[in-house]
Amino acid sequence: MSKYRRWLTLLIVAGFVLRLTYSLGAAPDVRYDDRGGDSGWYLLNGLALVGGAVPEGVIVDISNLQPPPVYLIFVGLPQLVMPLPAAIVAIRIIQALLSVATAYLAAGIATQIGGQRAGLVACALLALGPVFILESGQITTETLYLFLLTAAFASYLKGAAADRPQLLWLALAGGCFGLATLTRAVLLLFPLGLVVHLLIIYRPRWLLPAAAVLIVSFALTVSLWTIYNLVRWDRLVIAGDGFAGFLYAGSVGWSSPEAFDQQLAADAAAGSTDTD
C-alpha cells in the first residue's frame, strides 16, 4: 500500500470513529411531536411517506409535502423494521458512513485536479472537521445531500476527463445530481450549467451525446417525484414545492422555524383581514 493510501485510510477510519463516538453517545430521543423540531418532522413524514403506521393521535398530511422526498424516504425506511429509538441509531450510523464516504470522494476529486497532497488535505478537512462530525449525527438533510452531490461531481469528472466522454459515468452523474435535487431542490437548474462546461471541453463533436445522457438521466430521476404526485395527488411538483416559501423567508428574514411559522400565521391573518 502506498503512503498516500495509508494516510487516506487512516483519515477515513479516524473520521468514522469520531462520528460513531459522537452519534452513539447522543441519546436517540427525537420525538414526533412539536418538541422534535425539524428532525421530528422528517421522521414522522418519512414514516408516513413510505407507508408506515404513524402513532395514534399524531396528525400527518403527506398530500402537500413542500420538500423533495429522498431524505424522507431515507429516514422512513428504517422505521418500518425497527422502533423509533433503534431507527434513529441506525440512521446516525448510516449517515456516519455516508459522511466519511463524502470525504473519500472529495479526496479523489481533489487528487484528480491537484495531486495527492491536495487529496489528503481535502480528506482531512472533511473527515476531521468538527462541523462535519457533528452534522452526521443530526436528523437533517445535509449529510445525505453532500454525499449525493459529491458522488455526482466525482462521476461527472470521470465522465468528462477523457478526450471522448464516458457516457456511463455521465449517466451516473445525472442520476446522482437528480437524487441530490430530490434531497434539496436548489440544484434543479445546475445541470444546465454543466452543459456549458461540456461545450467548452468537447466542442460540437461530442457535445450532443454527452449533454443528452447527462440531462436525460437527471430529468428521468427528478421526474419520478413529479409522476408520483400527479398520479396520487393530482398535483404538479418539480423537485420541490418550496420556492414561494424561499421568497417569503428572504423578505421577512429567518431566525428559527417557530418564529417563521408565527410570522407567516400573523401575515396570513393580516392579509385575510385586509380582504374582508
PDB file of C-alpha atoms in Angstrom:
ATOM      1  CA  MET A   1       0.000   0.000   0.000  1.00  0.00           C
ATOM      2  CA  SER A   2       1.365   3.401  -0.976  1.00  0.00           C
ATOM      3  CA  LYS A   3       1.958   6.200   1.531  1.00  0.00           C
ATOM      4  CA  TYR A   4      -0.969   8.099   0.026  1.00  0.00           C
ATOM      5  CA  ARG A   5      -3.303   5.143   0.530  1.00  0.00           C
ATOM      6  CA  ARG A   6      -2.125   4.612   4.110  1.00  0.00           C
ATOM      7  CA  TRP A   7      -2.798   8.218   5.057  1.00  0.00           C
ATOM      8  CA  LEU A   8      -6.130   8.189   3.241  1.00  0.00           C
ATOM      9  CA  THR A   9      -7.210   5.033   5.075  1.00  0.00           C
ATOM     10  CA  LEU A  10      -6.091   6.457   8.420  1.00  0.00           C
ATOM     11  CA  LEU A  11      -8.093   9.666   7.887  1.00  0.00           C
ATOM     12  CA  ILE A  12     -11.223   7.779   6.835  1.00  0.00           C
ATOM     13  CA  VAL A  13     -11.049   5.364   9.788  1.00  0.00           C
ATOM     14  CA  ALA A  14     -10.385   8.197  12.240  1.00  0.00           C
ATOM     15  CA  GLY A  15     -13.271  10.212  10.825  1.00  0.00           C
ATOM     16  CA  PHE A  16     -15.641   7.246  11.110  1.00  0.00           C
ATOM     17  CA  VAL A  17     -14.626   6.503  14.707  1.00  0.00           C
ATOM     18  CA  LEU A  18     -15.139  10.154  15.684  1.00  0.00           C
ATOM     19  CA  ARG A  19     -18.579  10.172  14.084  1.00  0.00           C
ATOM     20  CA  LEU A  20     -19.631   6.960  15.789  1.00  0.00           C
ATOM     21  CA  THR A  21     -18.359   8.227  19.141  1.00  0.00           C
ATOM     22  CA  TYR A  22     -20.434  11.390  18.817  1.00  0.00           C
ATOM     23  CA  SER A  23     -23.536   9.838  17.254  1.00  0.00           C
ATOM     24  CA  LEU A  24     -23.813   6.813  19.534  1.00  0.00           C
ATOM     25  CA  GLY A  25     -23.103   8.957  22.566  1.00  0.00           C
ATOM     26  CA  ALA A  26     -26.176  11.108  21.877  1.00  0.00           C
ATOM     27  CA  ALA A  27     -29.491   9.835  23.208  1.00  0.00           C
ATOM     28  CA  PRO A  28     -31.942   8.746  20.444  1.00  0.00           C
ATOM     29  CA  ASP A  29     -34.714  10.851  21.968  1.00  0.00           C
ATOM     30  CA  VAL A  30     -36.090  12.713  18.939  1.00  0.00           C
ATOM     31  CA  ARG A  31     -39.882  12.983  19.208  1.00  0.00           C
ATOM     32  CA  TYR A  32     -42.652  13.027  16.625  1.00  0.00           C
ATOM     33  CA  ASP A  33     -44.426  15.979  18.244  1.00  0.00           C
ATOM     34  CA  ASP A  34     -43.612  19.698  18.035  1.00  0.00           C
ATOM     35  CA  ARG A  35     -40.752  19.270  20.503  1.00  0.00           C
ATOM     36  CA  GLY A  36     -38.979  17.131  17.932  1.00  0.00           C
ATOM     37  CA  GLY A  37     -38.392  20.186  15.710  1.00  0.00           C
ATOM     38  CA  ASP A  38     -37.282  19.642  12.122  1.00  0.00           C
ATOM     39  CA  SER A  39     -35.854  16.215  12.973  1.00  0.00           C
ATOM     40  CA  GLY A  40     -39.181  15.033  14.351  1.00  0.00           C
ATOM     41  CA  TRP A  41     -40.932  16.364  11.264  1.00  0.00           C
ATOM     42  CA  TYR A  42     -38.594  14.454   8.928  1.00  0.00           C
ATOM     43  CA  LEU A  43     -39.034  11.231  10.889  1.00  0.00           C
ATOM     44  CA  LEU A  44     -42.816  11.451  11.064  1.00  0.00           C
ATOM     45  CA  ASN A  45     -43.393  12.448   7.442  1.00  0.00           C
ATOM     46  CA  GLY A  46     -40.793   9.963   6.257  1.00  0.00           C
ATOM     47  CA  LEU A  47     -42.603   7.170   8.065  1.00  0.00           C
ATOM     48  CA  ALA A  48     -45.920   8.226   6.530  1.00  0.00           C
ATOM     49  CA  LEU A  49     -44.435   8.585   3.038  1.00  0.00           C
ATOM     50  CA  VAL A  50     -43.073   5.038   2.954  1.00  0.00           C
ATOM     51  CA  GLY A  51     -46.401   3.645   4.153  1.00  0.00           C
ATOM     52  CA  GLY A  52     -45.674   3.122   7.824  1.00  0.00           C
ATOM     53  CA  ALA A  53     -48.308   3.421  10.539  1.00  0.00           C
ATOM     54  CA  VAL A  54     -47.980   6.738  12.364  1.00  0.00           C
ATOM     55  CA  PRO A  55     -48.652   6.762  16.115  1.00  0.00           C
ATOM     56  CA  GLU A  56     -52.267   7.097  17.186  1.00  0.00           C
ATOM     57  CA  GLY A  57     -53.283  10.680  17.794  1.00  0.00           C
ATOM     58  CA  VAL A  58     -50.484  12.128  15.640  1.00  0.00           C
ATOM     59  CA  ILE A  59     -51.707  14.044  12.592  1.00  0.00           C
ATOM     60  CA  VAL A  60     -49.640  13.976   9.391  1.00  0.00           C
ATOM     61  CA  ASP A  61     -50.556  15.027   5.849  1.00  0.00           C
ATOM     62  CA  ILE A  62     -48.228  13.940   3.050  1.00  0.00           C
ATOM     63  CA  SER A  63     -50.517  15.114   0.243  1.00  0.00           C
ATOM     64  CA  ASN A  64     -48.922  18.567   0.217  1.00  0.00           C
ATOM     65  CA  LEU A  65     -45.263  17.986   1.089  1.00  0.00           C
ATOM     66  CA  GLN A  66     -43.038  21.003   0.471  1.00  0.00           C
ATOM     67  CA  PRO A  67     -39.524  19.435   0.404  1.00  0.00           C
ATOM     68  CA  PRO A  68     -38.335  16.755  -2.022  1.00  0.00           C
ATOM     69  CA  PRO A  69     -38.721  13.129  -0.905  1.00  0.00           C
ATOM     70  CA  VAL A  70     -35.327  11.412  -0.842  1.00  0.00           C
ATOM     71  CA  TYR A  71     -34.376  12.244   2.742  1.00  0.00           C
ATOM     72  CA  LEU A  72     -37.880  11.470   3.931  1.00  0.00           C
ATOM     73  CA  ILE A  73     -37.619   8.021   2.339  1.00  0.00           C
ATOM     74  CA  PHE A  74     -34.109   7.617   3.780  1.00  0.00           C
ATOM     75  CA  VAL A  75     -35.315   8.162   7.366  1.00  0.00           C
ATOM     76  CA  GLY A  76     -38.667   6.466   6.803  1.00  0.00           C
ATOM     77  CA  LEU A  77     -37.439   3.031   5.709  1.00  0.00           C
ATOM     78  CA  PRO A  78     -35.584   2.129   8.954  1.00  0.00           C
ATOM     79  CA  GLN A  79     -38.743   2.949  10.905  1.00  0.00           C
ATOM     80  CA  LEU A  80     -40.625   0.237   9.034  1.00  0.00           C
ATOM     81  CA  VAL A  81     -38.486  -2.512  10.558  1.00  0.00           C
ATOM     82  CA  MET A  82     -37.474  -1.170  13.984  1.00  0.00           C
ATOM     83  CA  PRO A  83     -38.804   1.068  16.757  1.00  0.00           C
ATOM     84  CA  LEU A  84     -38.038   4.792  16.652  1.00  0.00           C
ATOM     85  CA  PRO A  85     -35.003   4.865  19.019  1.00  0.00           C
ATOM     86  CA  ALA A  86     -33.316   1.995  17.162  1.00  0.00           C
ATOM     87  CA  ALA A  87     -34.168   3.601  13.810  1.00  0.00           C
ATOM     88  CA  ILE A  88     -32.531   6.854  14.909  1.00  0.00           C
ATOM     89  CA  VAL A  89     -29.361   4.958  15.872  1.00  0.00           C
ATOM     90  CA  ALA A  90     -29.367   3.156  12.510  1.00  0.00           C
ATOM     91  CA  ILE A  91     -29.834   6.435  10.629  1.00  0.00           C
ATOM     92  CA  ARG A  92     -26.928   8.009  12.501  1.00  0.00           C
ATOM     93  CA  ILE A  93     -24.639   5.054  11.748  1.00  0.00           C
ATOM     94  CA  ILE A  94     -25.544   5.153   8.051  1.00  0.00           C
ATOM     95  CA  GLN A  95     -25.000   8.904   7.986  1.00  0.00           C
ATOM     96  CA  ALA A  96     -21.574   8.401   9.592  1.00  0.00           C
ATOM     97  CA  LEU A  97     -20.704   6.050   6.721  1.00  0.00           C
ATOM     98  CA  LEU A  98     -22.044   8.494   4.124  1.00  0.00           C
ATOM     99  CA  SER A  99     -20.108  11.349   5.703  1.00  0.00           C
ATOM    100  CA  VAL A 100     -16.733   9.568   5.523  1.00  0.00           C
ATOM    101  CA  ALA A 101     -17.629   8.357   2.024  1.00  0.00           C
ATOM    102  CA  THR A 102     -18.059  12.015   1.106  1.00  0.00           C
ATOM    103  CA  ALA A 103     -14.570  12.716   2.436  1.00  0.00           C
ATOM    104  CA  TYR A 104     -13.184   9.826   0.367  1.00  0.00           C
ATOM    105  CA  LEU A 105     -14.901  11.025  -2.816  1.00  0.00           C
ATOM    106  CA  ALA A 106     -13.731  14.583  -2.199  1.00  0.00           C
ATOM    107  CA  ALA A 107     -10.184  13.269  -1.835  1.00  0.00           C
ATOM    108  CA  GLY A 108     -10.491  11.589  -5.227  1.00  0.00           C
ATOM    109  CA  ILE A 109     -11.777  14.785  -6.832  1.00  0.00           C
ATOM    110  CA  ALA A 110      -9.008  16.885  -5.301  1.00  0.00           C
ATOM    111  CA  THR A 111      -6.355  14.313  -6.264  1.00  0.00           C
ATOM    112  CA  GLN A 112      -7.564  14.309  -9.867  1.00  0.00           C
ATOM    113  CA  ILE A 113      -7.401  18.095 -10.015  1.00  0.00           C
ATOM    114  CA  GLY A 114      -4.424  18.986  -7.817  1.00  0.00           C
ATOM    115  CA  GLY A 115      -2.492  15.831  -6.954  1.00  0.00           C
ATOM    116  CA  GLN A 116      -2.224  13.543  -3.940  1.00  0.00           C
ATOM    117  CA  ARG A 117      -1.332  16.236  -1.414  1.00  0.00           C
ATOM    118  CA  ALA A 118      -4.471  18.165  -2.337  1.00  0.00           C
ATOM    119  CA  GLY A 119      -6.455  14.959  -1.977  1.00  0.00           C
ATOM    120  CA  LEU A 120      -5.164  14.318   1.539  1.00  0.00           C
ATOM    121  CA  VAL A 121      -5.871  17.911   2.585  1.00  0.00           C
ATOM    122  CA  ALA A 122      -9.434  17.678   1.264  1.00  0.00           C
ATOM    123  CA  CYS A 123      -9.960  14.354   3.024  1.00  0.00           C
ATOM    124  CA  ALA A 124      -8.569  15.668   6.313  1.00  0.00           C
ATOM    125  CA  LEU A 125     -10.797  18.751   6.231  1.00  0.00           C
ATOM    126  CA  LEU A 126     -13.957  16.732   5.646  1.00  0.00           C
ATOM    127  CA  ALA A 127     -13.109  13.652   7.731  1.00  0.00           C
ATOM    128  CA  LEU A 128     -11.832  15.512  10.805  1.00  0.00           C
ATOM    129  CA  GLY A 129     -13.690  18.826  10.547  1.00  0.00           C
ATOM    130  CA  PRO A 130     -15.869  19.262  13.680  1.00  0.00           C
ATOM    131  CA  VAL A 131     -18.815  20.649  11.727  1.00  0.00           C
ATOM    132  CA  PHE A 132     -18.968  17.540   9.514  1.00  0.00           C
ATOM    133  CA  ILE A 133     -18.624  15.222  12.514  1.00  0.00           C
ATOM    134  CA  LEU A 134     -21.472  16.935  14.364  1.00  0.00           C
ATOM    135  CA  GLU A 135     -23.611  17.190  11.239  1.00  0.00           C
ATOM    136  CA  SER A 136     -23.594  13.438  10.619  1.00  0.00           C
ATOM    137  CA  GLY A 137     -25.348  12.828  13.929  1.00  0.00           C
ATOM    138  CA  GLN A 138     -28.282  15.127  13.161  1.00  0.00           C
ATOM    139  CA  ILE A 139     -31.559  14.044  11.559  1.00  0.00           C
ATOM    140  CA  THR A 140     -31.297  16.636   8.792  1.00  0.00           C
ATOM    141  CA  THR A 141     -30.719  16.525   5.051  1.00  0.00           C
ATOM    142  CA  GLU A 142     -27.155  17.852   4.915  1.00  0.00           C
ATOM    143  CA  THR A 143     -25.163  14.617   5.228  1.00  0.00           C
ATOM    144  CA  LEU A 144     -27.114  12.740   2.550  1.00  0.00           C
ATOM    145  CA  TYR A 145     -27.222  15.800   0.294  1.00  0.00           C
ATOM    146  CA  LEU A 146     -23.458  16.362   0.466  1.00  0.00           C
ATOM    147  CA  PHE A 147     -22.784  12.685  -0.246  1.00  0.00           C
ATOM    148  CA  LEU A 148     -25.018  12.659  -3.328  1.00  0.00           C
ATOM    149  CA  LEU A 149     -23.608  15.964  -4.553  1.00  0.00           C
ATOM    150  CA  THR A 150     -20.006  14.806  -4.116  1.00  0.00           C
ATOM    151  CA  ALA A 151     -20.787  11.484  -5.808  1.00  0.00           C
ATOM    152  CA  ALA A 152     -22.328  13.411  -8.704  1.00  0.00           C
ATOM    153  CA  PHE A 153     -19.235  15.594  -9.158  1.00  0.00           C
ATOM    154  CA  ALA A 154     -16.886  12.599  -8.865  1.00  0.00           C
ATOM    155  CA  SER A 155     -18.863  10.741 -11.531  1.00  0.00           C
ATOM    156  CA  TYR A 156     -19.013  13.801 -13.763  1.00  0.00           C
ATOM    157  CA  LEU A 157     -15.249  14.292 -13.614  1.00  0.00           C
ATOM    158  CA  LYS A 158     -14.683  10.660 -14.581  1.00  0.00           C
ATOM    159  CA  GLY A 159     -17.169  11.015 -17.417  1.00  0.00           C
ATOM    160  CA  ALA A 160     -15.646  14.200 -18.772  1.00  0.00           C
ATOM    161  CA  ALA A 161     -11.951  13.543 -18.108  1.00  0.00           C
ATOM    162  CA  ALA A 162     -11.053  11.844 -21.392  1.00  0.00           C
ATOM    163  CA  ASP A 163     -10.910  13.168 -24.932  1.00  0.00           C
ATOM    164  CA  ARG A 164     -14.148  11.302 -25.563  1.00  0.00           C
ATOM    165  CA  PRO A 165     -16.968  11.461 -22.984  1.00  0.00           C
ATOM    166  CA  GLN A 166     -17.578   8.338 -20.901  1.00  0.00           C
ATOM    167  CA  LEU A 167     -21.344   8.066 -21.211  1.00  0.00           C
ATOM    168  CA  LEU A 168     -21.944   5.585 -18.394  1.00  0.00           C
ATOM    169  CA  TRP A 169     -20.201   7.870 -15.916  1.00  0.00           C
ATOM    170  CA  LEU A 170     -22.168  10.857 -17.202  1.00  0.00           C
ATOM    171  CA  ALA A 171     -25.401   8.887 -16.821  1.00  0.00           C
ATOM    172  CA  LEU A 172     -24.425   8.067 -13.237  1.00  0.00           C
ATOM    173  CA  ALA A 173     -23.604  11.736 -12.645  1.00  0.00           C
ATOM    174  CA  GLY A 174     -27.004  12.789 -13.965  1.00  0.00           C
ATOM    175  CA  GLY A 175     -28.726  10.268 -11.695  1.00  0.00           C
ATOM    176  CA  CYS A 176     -26.766  11.434  -8.649  1.00  0.00           C
ATOM    177  CA  PHE A 177     -27.495  15.082  -9.429  1.00  0.00           C
ATOM    178  CA  GLY A 178     -31.150  14.090  -9.736  1.00  0.00           C
ATOM    179  CA  LEU A 179     -31.162  12.356  -6.348  1.00  0.00           C
ATOM    180  CA  ALA A 180     -29.380  15.340  -4.793  1.00  0.00           C
ATOM    181  CA  THR A 181     -32.046  17.611  -6.280  1.00  0.00           C
ATOM    182  CA  LEU A 182     -34.718  15.346  -4.793  1.00  0.00           C
ATOM    183  CA  THR A 183     -32.999  15.867  -1.446  1.00  0.00           C
ATOM    184  CA  ARG A 184     -32.670  19.655  -1.708  1.00  0.00           C
ATOM    185  CA  ALA A 185     -34.292  21.268  -4.736  1.00  0.00           C
ATOM    186  CA  VAL A 186     -31.743  24.078  -5.038  1.00  0.00           C
ATOM    187  CA  LEU A 187     -29.848  22.044  -7.692  1.00  0.00           C
ATOM    188  CA  LEU A 188     -32.756  21.938 -10.121  1.00  0.00           C
ATOM    189  CA  LEU A 189     -31.117  24.034 -12.858  1.00  0.00           C
ATOM    190  CA  PHE A 190     -27.488  23.207 -12.103  1.00  0.00           C
ATOM    191  CA  PRO A 191     -27.002  20.509 -14.805  1.00  0.00           C
ATOM    192  CA  LEU A 192     -27.705  23.132 -17.467  1.00  0.00           C
ATOM    193  CA  GLY A 193     -24.509  24.863 -16.378  1.00  0.00           C
ATOM    194  CA  LEU A 194     -22.621  21.610 -16.871  1.00  0.00           C
ATOM    195  CA  VAL A 195     -23.807  21.538 -20.480  1.00  0.00           C
ATOM    196  CA  VAL A 196     -21.883  24.787 -20.978  1.00  0.00           C
ATOM    197  CA  HIS A 197     -18.818  23.104 -19.492  1.00  0.00           C
ATOM    198  CA  LEU A 198     -19.255  20.127 -21.835  1.00  0.00           C
ATOM    199  CA  LEU A 199     -19.450  22.515 -24.786  1.00  0.00           C
ATOM    200  CA  ILE A 200     -16.179  24.122 -23.730  1.00  0.00           C
ATOM    201  CA  ILE A 201     -14.249  20.858 -23.410  1.00  0.00           C
ATOM    202  CA  TYR A 202     -15.781  18.842 -26.264  1.00  0.00           C
ATOM    203  CA  ARG A 203     -16.964  21.470 -28.721  1.00  0.00           C
ATOM    204  CA  PRO A 204     -19.805  20.387 -31.024  1.00  0.00           C
ATOM    205  CA  ARG A 205     -18.313  16.978 -31.857  1.00  0.00           C
ATOM    206  CA  TRP A 206     -19.201  15.156 -28.619  1.00  0.00           C
ATOM    207  CA  LEU A 207     -21.487  17.762 -27.034  1.00  0.00           C
ATOM    208  CA  LEU A 208     -24.808  16.220 -28.108  1.00  0.00           C
ATOM    209  CA  PRO A 209     -24.319  12.663 -26.771  1.00  0.00           C
ATOM    210  CA  ALA A 210     -22.592  13.852 -23.600  1.00  0.00           C
ATOM    211  CA  ALA A 211     -25.185  16.517 -22.793  1.00  0.00           C
ATOM    212  CA  ALA A 212     -28.096  14.272 -23.773  1.00  0.00           C
ATOM    213  CA  VAL A 213     -27.008  11.428 -21.464  1.00  0.00           C
ATOM    214  CA  LEU A 214     -26.414  13.802 -18.543  1.00  0.00           C
ATOM    215  CA  ILE A 215     -29.667  15.741 -18.896  1.00  0.00           C
ATOM    216  CA  VAL A 216     -31.894  12.747 -19.714  1.00  0.00           C
ATOM    217  CA  SER A 217     -30.564  10.790 -16.737  1.00  0.00           C
ATOM    218  CA  PHE A 218     -31.104  13.811 -14.498  1.00  0.00           C
ATOM    219  CA  ALA A 219     -34.581  14.523 -15.851  1.00  0.00           C
ATOM    220  CA  LEU A 220     -35.736  10.912 -15.550  1.00  0.00           C
ATOM    221  CA  THR A 221     -34.623  10.787 -11.929  1.00  0.00           C
ATOM    222  CA  VAL A 222     -36.301  14.061 -10.966  1.00  0.00           C
ATOM    223  CA  SER A 223     -39.470  13.150 -12.876  1.00  0.00           C
ATOM    224  CA  LEU A 224     -40.154  10.168 -10.590  1.00  0.00           C
ATOM    225  CA  TRP A 225     -41.387  12.519  -7.853  1.00  0.00           C
ATOM    226  CA  THR A 226     -43.380  14.546 -10.369  1.00  0.00           C
ATOM    227  CA  ILE A 227     -45.111  11.433 -11.714  1.00  0.00           C
ATOM    228  CA  TYR A 228     -45.851  10.166  -8.198  1.00  0.00           C
ATOM    229  CA  ASN A 229     -47.535  13.429  -7.216  1.00  0.00           C
ATOM    230  CA  LEU A 230     -49.542  13.623 -10.429  1.00  0.00           C
ATOM    231  CA  VAL A 231     -50.786  10.046 -10.140  1.00  0.00           C
ATOM    232  CA  ARG A 232     -51.512  10.005  -6.422  1.00  0.00           C
ATOM    233  CA  TRP A 233     -52.419  13.604  -5.579  1.00  0.00           C
ATOM    234  CA  ASP A 234     -53.146  15.228  -8.966  1.00  0.00           C
ATOM    235  CA  ARG A 235     -50.533  17.821  -8.034  1.00  0.00           C
ATOM    236  CA  LEU A 236     -47.761  19.201 -10.235  1.00  0.00           C
ATOM    237  CA  VAL A 237     -44.443  19.275  -8.398  1.00  0.00           C
ATOM    238  CA  ILE A 238     -40.995  19.563  -9.958  1.00  0.00           C
ATOM    239  CA  ALA A 239     -38.373  18.542  -7.373  1.00  0.00           C
ATOM    240  CA  GLY A 240     -39.897  20.554  -4.508  1.00  0.00           C
ATOM    241  CA  ASP A 241     -42.715  22.918  -3.766  1.00  0.00           C
ATOM    242  CA  GLY A 242     -40.975  25.455  -1.570  1.00  0.00           C
ATOM    243  CA  PHE A 243     -39.986  28.229  -3.977  1.00  0.00           C
ATOM    244  CA  ALA A 244     -42.632  30.642  -2.690  1.00  0.00           C
ATOM    245  CA  GLY A 245     -41.541  29.863   0.850  1.00  0.00           C
ATOM    246  CA  PHE A 246     -37.939  30.722  -0.002  1.00  0.00           C
ATOM    247  CA  LEU A 247     -39.060  34.089  -1.387  1.00  0.00           C
ATOM    248  CA  TYR A 248     -41.112  34.788   1.715  1.00  0.00           C
ATOM    249  CA  ALA A 249     -38.269  33.795   4.054  1.00  0.00           C
ATOM    250  CA  GLY A 250     -35.940  36.090   2.135  1.00  0.00           C
ATOM    251  CA  SER A 251     -38.331  39.017   2.516  1.00  0.00           C
ATOM    252  CA  VAL A 252     -39.121  38.663   6.245  1.00  0.00           C
ATOM    253  CA  GLY A 253     -35.838  37.164   7.448  1.00  0.00           C
ATOM    254  CA  TRP A 254     -35.104  33.917   9.289  1.00  0.00           C
ATOM    255  CA  SER A 255     -34.369  33.268  12.943  1.00  0.00           C
ATOM    256  CA  SER A 256     -35.951  29.875  13.711  1.00  0.00           C
ATOM    257  CA  PRO A 257     -38.667  27.555  12.349  1.00  0.00           C
ATOM    258  CA  GLU A 258     -41.006  28.538  15.187  1.00  0.00           C
ATOM    259  CA  ALA A 259     -40.550  32.284  14.642  1.00  0.00           C
ATOM    260  CA  PHE A 260     -41.000  31.832  10.897  1.00  0.00           C
ATOM    261  CA  ASP A 261     -44.289  29.952  11.402  1.00  0.00           C
ATOM    262  CA  GLN A 262     -45.562  32.627  13.787  1.00  0.00           C
ATOM    263  CA  GLN A 263     -44.688  35.396  11.331  1.00  0.00           C
ATOM    264  CA  LEU A 264     -46.363  33.516   8.471  1.00  0.00           C
ATOM    265  CA  ALA A 265     -49.533  32.983  10.526  1.00  0.00           C
ATOM    266  CA  ALA A 266     -49.611  36.669  11.517  1.00  0.00           C
ATOM    267  CA  ASP A 267     -49.171  37.851   7.921  1.00  0.00           C
ATOM    268  CA  ALA A 268     -51.823  35.414   6.692  1.00  0.00           C
ATOM    269  CA  ALA A 269     -54.268  36.702   9.296  1.00  0.00           C
ATOM    270  CA  ALA A 270     -53.477  40.307   8.388  1.00  0.00           C
ATOM    271  CA  GLY A 271     -53.980  39.541   4.700  1.00  0.00           C
ATOM    272  CA  SER A 272     -57.315  37.908   5.408  1.00  0.00           C
ATOM    273  CA  THR A 273     -58.453  40.956   7.389  1.00  0.00           C
ATOM    274  CA  ASP A 274     -57.432  43.315   4.599  1.00  0.00           C
ATOM    275  CA  THR A 275     -59.548  41.459   2.037  1.00  0.00           C
ATOM    276  CA  ASP A 276     -62.681  41.389   4.216  1.00  0.00           C
TER     277      ASP A 276
END
